[in-house]
C-alpha atoms as a printed R data frame, in Angstrom:
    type eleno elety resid chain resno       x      y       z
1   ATOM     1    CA   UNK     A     1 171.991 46.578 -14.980
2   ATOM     2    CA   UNK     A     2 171.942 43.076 -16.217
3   ATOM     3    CA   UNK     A     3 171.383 41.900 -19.935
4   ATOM     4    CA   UNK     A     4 167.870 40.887 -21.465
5   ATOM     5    CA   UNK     A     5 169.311 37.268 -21.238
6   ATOM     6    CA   UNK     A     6 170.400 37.750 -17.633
7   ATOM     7    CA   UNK     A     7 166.878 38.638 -16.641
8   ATOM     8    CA   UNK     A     8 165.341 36.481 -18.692
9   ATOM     9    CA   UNK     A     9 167.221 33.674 -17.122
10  ATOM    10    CA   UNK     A    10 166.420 34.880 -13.254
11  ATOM    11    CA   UNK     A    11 162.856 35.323 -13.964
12  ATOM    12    CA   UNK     A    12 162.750 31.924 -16.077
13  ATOM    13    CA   UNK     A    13 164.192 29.539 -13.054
14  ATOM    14    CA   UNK     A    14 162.090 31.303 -10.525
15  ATOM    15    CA   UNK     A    15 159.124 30.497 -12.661
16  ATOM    16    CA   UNK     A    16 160.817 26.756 -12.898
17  ATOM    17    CA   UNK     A    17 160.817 26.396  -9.104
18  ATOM    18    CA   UNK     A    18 157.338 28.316  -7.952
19  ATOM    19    CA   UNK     A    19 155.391 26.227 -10.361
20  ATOM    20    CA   UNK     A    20 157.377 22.769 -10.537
21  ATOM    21    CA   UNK     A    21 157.869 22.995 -13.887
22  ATOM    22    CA   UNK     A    22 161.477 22.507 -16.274
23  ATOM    23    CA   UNK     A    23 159.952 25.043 -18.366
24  ATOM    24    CA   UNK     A    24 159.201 28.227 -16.571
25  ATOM    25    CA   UNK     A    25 158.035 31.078 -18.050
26  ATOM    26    CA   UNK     A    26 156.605 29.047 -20.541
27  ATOM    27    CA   UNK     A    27 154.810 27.249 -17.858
28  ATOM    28    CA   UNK     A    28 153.521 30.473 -16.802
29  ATOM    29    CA   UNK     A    29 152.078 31.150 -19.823
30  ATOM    30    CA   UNK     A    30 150.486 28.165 -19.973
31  ATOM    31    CA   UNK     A    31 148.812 28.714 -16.753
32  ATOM    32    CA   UNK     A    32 147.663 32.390 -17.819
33  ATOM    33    CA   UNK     A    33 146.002 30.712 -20.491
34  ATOM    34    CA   UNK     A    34 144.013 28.236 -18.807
35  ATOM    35    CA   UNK     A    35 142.566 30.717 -16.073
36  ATOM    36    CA   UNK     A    36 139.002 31.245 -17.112
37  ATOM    37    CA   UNK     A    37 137.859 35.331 -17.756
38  ATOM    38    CA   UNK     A    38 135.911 36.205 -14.881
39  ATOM    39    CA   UNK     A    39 138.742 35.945 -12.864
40  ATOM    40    CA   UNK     A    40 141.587 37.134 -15.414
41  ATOM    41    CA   UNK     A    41 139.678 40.453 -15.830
42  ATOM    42    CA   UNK     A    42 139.626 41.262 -12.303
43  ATOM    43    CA   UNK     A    43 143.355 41.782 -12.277
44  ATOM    44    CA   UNK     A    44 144.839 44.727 -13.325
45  ATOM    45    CA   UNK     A    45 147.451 44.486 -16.114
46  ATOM    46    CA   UNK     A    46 146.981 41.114 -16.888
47  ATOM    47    CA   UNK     A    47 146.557 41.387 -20.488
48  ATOM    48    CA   UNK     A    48 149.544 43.556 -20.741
49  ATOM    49    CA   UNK     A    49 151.801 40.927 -18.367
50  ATOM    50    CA   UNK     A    50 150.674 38.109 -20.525
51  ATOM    51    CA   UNK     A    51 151.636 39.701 -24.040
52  ATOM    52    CA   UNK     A    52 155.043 40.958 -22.327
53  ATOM    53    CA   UNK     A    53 156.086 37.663 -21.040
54  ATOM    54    CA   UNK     A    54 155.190 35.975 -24.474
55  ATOM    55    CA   UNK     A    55 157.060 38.667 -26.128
56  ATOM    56    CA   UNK     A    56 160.387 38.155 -23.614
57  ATOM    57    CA   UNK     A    57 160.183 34.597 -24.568
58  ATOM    58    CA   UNK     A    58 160.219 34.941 -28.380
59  ATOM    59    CA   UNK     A    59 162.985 37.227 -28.216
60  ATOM    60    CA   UNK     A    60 164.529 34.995 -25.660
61  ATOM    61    CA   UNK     A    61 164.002 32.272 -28.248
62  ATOM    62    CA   UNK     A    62 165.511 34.168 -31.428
63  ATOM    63    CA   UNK     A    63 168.670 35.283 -29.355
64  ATOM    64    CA   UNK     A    64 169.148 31.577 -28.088
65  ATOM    65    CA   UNK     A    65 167.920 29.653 -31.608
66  ATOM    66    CA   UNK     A    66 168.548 31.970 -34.478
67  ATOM    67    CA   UNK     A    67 171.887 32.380 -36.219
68  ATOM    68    CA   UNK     A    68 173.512 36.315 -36.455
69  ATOM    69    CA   UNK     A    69 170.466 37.901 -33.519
70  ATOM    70    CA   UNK     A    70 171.351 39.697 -30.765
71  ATOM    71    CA   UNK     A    71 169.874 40.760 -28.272
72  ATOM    72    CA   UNK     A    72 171.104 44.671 -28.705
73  ATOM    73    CA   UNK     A    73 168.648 44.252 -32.009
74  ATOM    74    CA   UNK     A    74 165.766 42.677 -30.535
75  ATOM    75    CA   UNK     A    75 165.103 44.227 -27.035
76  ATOM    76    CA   UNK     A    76 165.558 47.714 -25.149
77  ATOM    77    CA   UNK     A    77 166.315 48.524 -21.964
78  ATOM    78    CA   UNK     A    78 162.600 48.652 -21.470
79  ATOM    79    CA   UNK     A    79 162.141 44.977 -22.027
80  ATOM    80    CA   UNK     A    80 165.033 44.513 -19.584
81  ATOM    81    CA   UNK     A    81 163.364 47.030 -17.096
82  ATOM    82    CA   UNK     A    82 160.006 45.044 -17.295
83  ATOM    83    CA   UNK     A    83 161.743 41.333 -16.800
84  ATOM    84    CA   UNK     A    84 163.371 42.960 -13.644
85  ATOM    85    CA   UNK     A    85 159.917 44.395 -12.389
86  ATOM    86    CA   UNK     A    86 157.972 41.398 -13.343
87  ATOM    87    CA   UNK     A    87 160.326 39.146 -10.696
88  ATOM    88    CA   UNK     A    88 160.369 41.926  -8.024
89  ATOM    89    CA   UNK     A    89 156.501 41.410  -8.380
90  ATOM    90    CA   UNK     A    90 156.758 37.861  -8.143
91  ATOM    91    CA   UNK     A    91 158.688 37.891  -4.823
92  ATOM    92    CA   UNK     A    92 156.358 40.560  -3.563
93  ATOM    93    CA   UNK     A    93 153.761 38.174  -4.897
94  ATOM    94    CA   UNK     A    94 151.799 40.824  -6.762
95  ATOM    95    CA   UNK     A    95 152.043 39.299 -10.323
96  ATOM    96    CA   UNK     A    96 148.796 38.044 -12.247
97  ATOM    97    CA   UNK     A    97 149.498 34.432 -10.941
98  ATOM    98    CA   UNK     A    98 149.625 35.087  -7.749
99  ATOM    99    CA   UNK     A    99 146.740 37.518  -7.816
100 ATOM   100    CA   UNK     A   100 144.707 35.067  -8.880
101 ATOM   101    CA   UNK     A   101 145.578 32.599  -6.439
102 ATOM   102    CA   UNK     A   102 144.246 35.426  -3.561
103 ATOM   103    CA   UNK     A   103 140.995 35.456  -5.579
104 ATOM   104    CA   UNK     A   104 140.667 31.284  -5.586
105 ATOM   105    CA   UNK     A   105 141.848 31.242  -2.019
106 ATOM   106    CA   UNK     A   106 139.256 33.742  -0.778
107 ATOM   107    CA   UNK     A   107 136.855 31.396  -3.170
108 ATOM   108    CA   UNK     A   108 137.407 28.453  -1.182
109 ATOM   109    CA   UNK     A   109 137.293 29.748   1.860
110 ATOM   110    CA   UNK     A   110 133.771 31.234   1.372
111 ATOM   111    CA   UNK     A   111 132.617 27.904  -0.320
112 ATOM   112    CA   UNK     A   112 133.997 26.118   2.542
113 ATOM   113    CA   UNK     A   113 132.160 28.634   5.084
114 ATOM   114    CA   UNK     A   114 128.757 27.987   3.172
115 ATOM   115    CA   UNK     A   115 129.553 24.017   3.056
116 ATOM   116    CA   UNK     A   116 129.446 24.267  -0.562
117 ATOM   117    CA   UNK     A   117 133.336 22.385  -1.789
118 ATOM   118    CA   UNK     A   118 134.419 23.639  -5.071
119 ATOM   119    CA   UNK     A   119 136.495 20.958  -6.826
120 ATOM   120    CA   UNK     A   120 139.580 23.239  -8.175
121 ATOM   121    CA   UNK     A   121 141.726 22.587 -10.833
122 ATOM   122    CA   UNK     A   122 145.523 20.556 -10.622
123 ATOM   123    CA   UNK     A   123 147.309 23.742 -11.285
124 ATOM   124    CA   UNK     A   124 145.459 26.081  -8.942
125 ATOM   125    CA   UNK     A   125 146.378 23.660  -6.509
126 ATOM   126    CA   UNK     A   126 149.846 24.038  -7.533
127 ATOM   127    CA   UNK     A   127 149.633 27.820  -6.975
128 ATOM   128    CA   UNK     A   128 148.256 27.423  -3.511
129 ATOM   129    CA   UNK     A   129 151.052 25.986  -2.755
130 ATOM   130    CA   UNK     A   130 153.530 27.601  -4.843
131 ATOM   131    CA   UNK     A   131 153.034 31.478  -5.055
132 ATOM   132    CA   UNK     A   132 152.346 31.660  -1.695
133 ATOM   133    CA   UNK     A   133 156.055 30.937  -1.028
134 ATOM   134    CA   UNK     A   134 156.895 33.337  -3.360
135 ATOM   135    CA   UNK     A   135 159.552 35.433  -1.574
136 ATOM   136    CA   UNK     A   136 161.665 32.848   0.086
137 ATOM   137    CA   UNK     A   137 161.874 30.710  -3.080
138 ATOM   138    CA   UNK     A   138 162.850 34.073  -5.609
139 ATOM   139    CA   UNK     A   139 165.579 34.856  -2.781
140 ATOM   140    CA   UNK     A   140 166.503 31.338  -3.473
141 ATOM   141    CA   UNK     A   141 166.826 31.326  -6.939
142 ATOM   142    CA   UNK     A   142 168.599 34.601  -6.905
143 ATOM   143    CA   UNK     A   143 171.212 32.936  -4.391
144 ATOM   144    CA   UNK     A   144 171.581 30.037  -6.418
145 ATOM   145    CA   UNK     A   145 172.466 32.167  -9.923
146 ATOM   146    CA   UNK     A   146 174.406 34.594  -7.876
147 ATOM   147    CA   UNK     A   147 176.816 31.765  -7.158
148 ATOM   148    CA   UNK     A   148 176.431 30.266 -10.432
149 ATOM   149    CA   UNK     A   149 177.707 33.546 -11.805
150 ATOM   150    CA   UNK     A   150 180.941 33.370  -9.340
C-alpha cells in the first residue's frame, strides 16, 4: 500500500493532465466549485468527494509546508484508501467531474436535437474533452510515475 503522499501525488498529476492544468487537484476543486447546483445535486457523493479532496490537499499541504508534520499524524489509512479509490474512479470515469460531463453531454445533445445551442462554459469544454479520455491518460500517468519511481 502506498503512502498518503504517494497517492496524493498519482491522483494530483492525473488531475494535472485530464484537465490541462499545473495544479491538479486544486484545479479540480476549482472546477467543483464553479458547477452550478442543479447539476451538482444530481450526483451522488459529490458533497462528500468535494470535502475529501479539499481535506487530502490541506494535509497534503501541512506535510509538504509545515515544519515537524507527518503524515503518520495527519492522515489514516482511510484517507490513503479514499485517494486510491478516488483515481480508480477517475480512470473508470465515475468521479463527480466526469459525471457531470455525461449530464452536459446528454444536455447538448438534446439542445442540439431541438435546434436550441446552449453556449457552455470554457471548462466544460475542457471536460468534454478531457474526462472522456479518462482511462488511457490515468494508465499514462501511472506509467510515467512508475518509472519515475525506478
Amino acid at each position: 500500500m502506498g503512502t498518503f503522499l504517494e497517492e496524493y501525488k498519482i491522483l494530483d498529476e492525473s488531475c494535472k493532465v485530464l484537465l490541462e492544468s499545473d495544479v491538479g487537484v486544486t484545479e479540480y476543486i476549482n472546477i467543483m466549485k464553479e458547477v452550478p447546483e442543479k447539476y451538482s445535486v444530481q450526483i451522488n457523493g459529490w458533497t462528500d468527494d468535494f470535502k475529501k479532496l479539499k481535506r487530502s490537499r490541506a494535509i497534503r499541504n501541512k506535510i509538504v509546508h509545515e515544519v515537524g508534520k507527518c503524515e503518520e499524524n495527519l492522515s489514516t489509512l482511510l484517507d490513503v484508501d479514499w485517494l486510491k479509490n478516488f483515481y480508480c474512479r477517475i480512470k473508470e470515469e465515475q468521479d463527480p467531474l466526469s459525471l457531470y460531463n455525461k449530464i452536459i453531454r446528454k444536455e447538448q445533445e438534446e439542445s442540439e436535437n431541438t435546434g436550441d445551442k446552449k453556449k457552455l462554459p470554457l471548462w466544460s469544454k475542457i471536460l468534454t474533452g478531457g474526462l472522456a479520455l479518462g482511462s488511457a491518460i490515468a494508465a499514462i500517468v501511472a506509467a510515467v510515475l512508475s518509472k519515475k519511481d525506478k
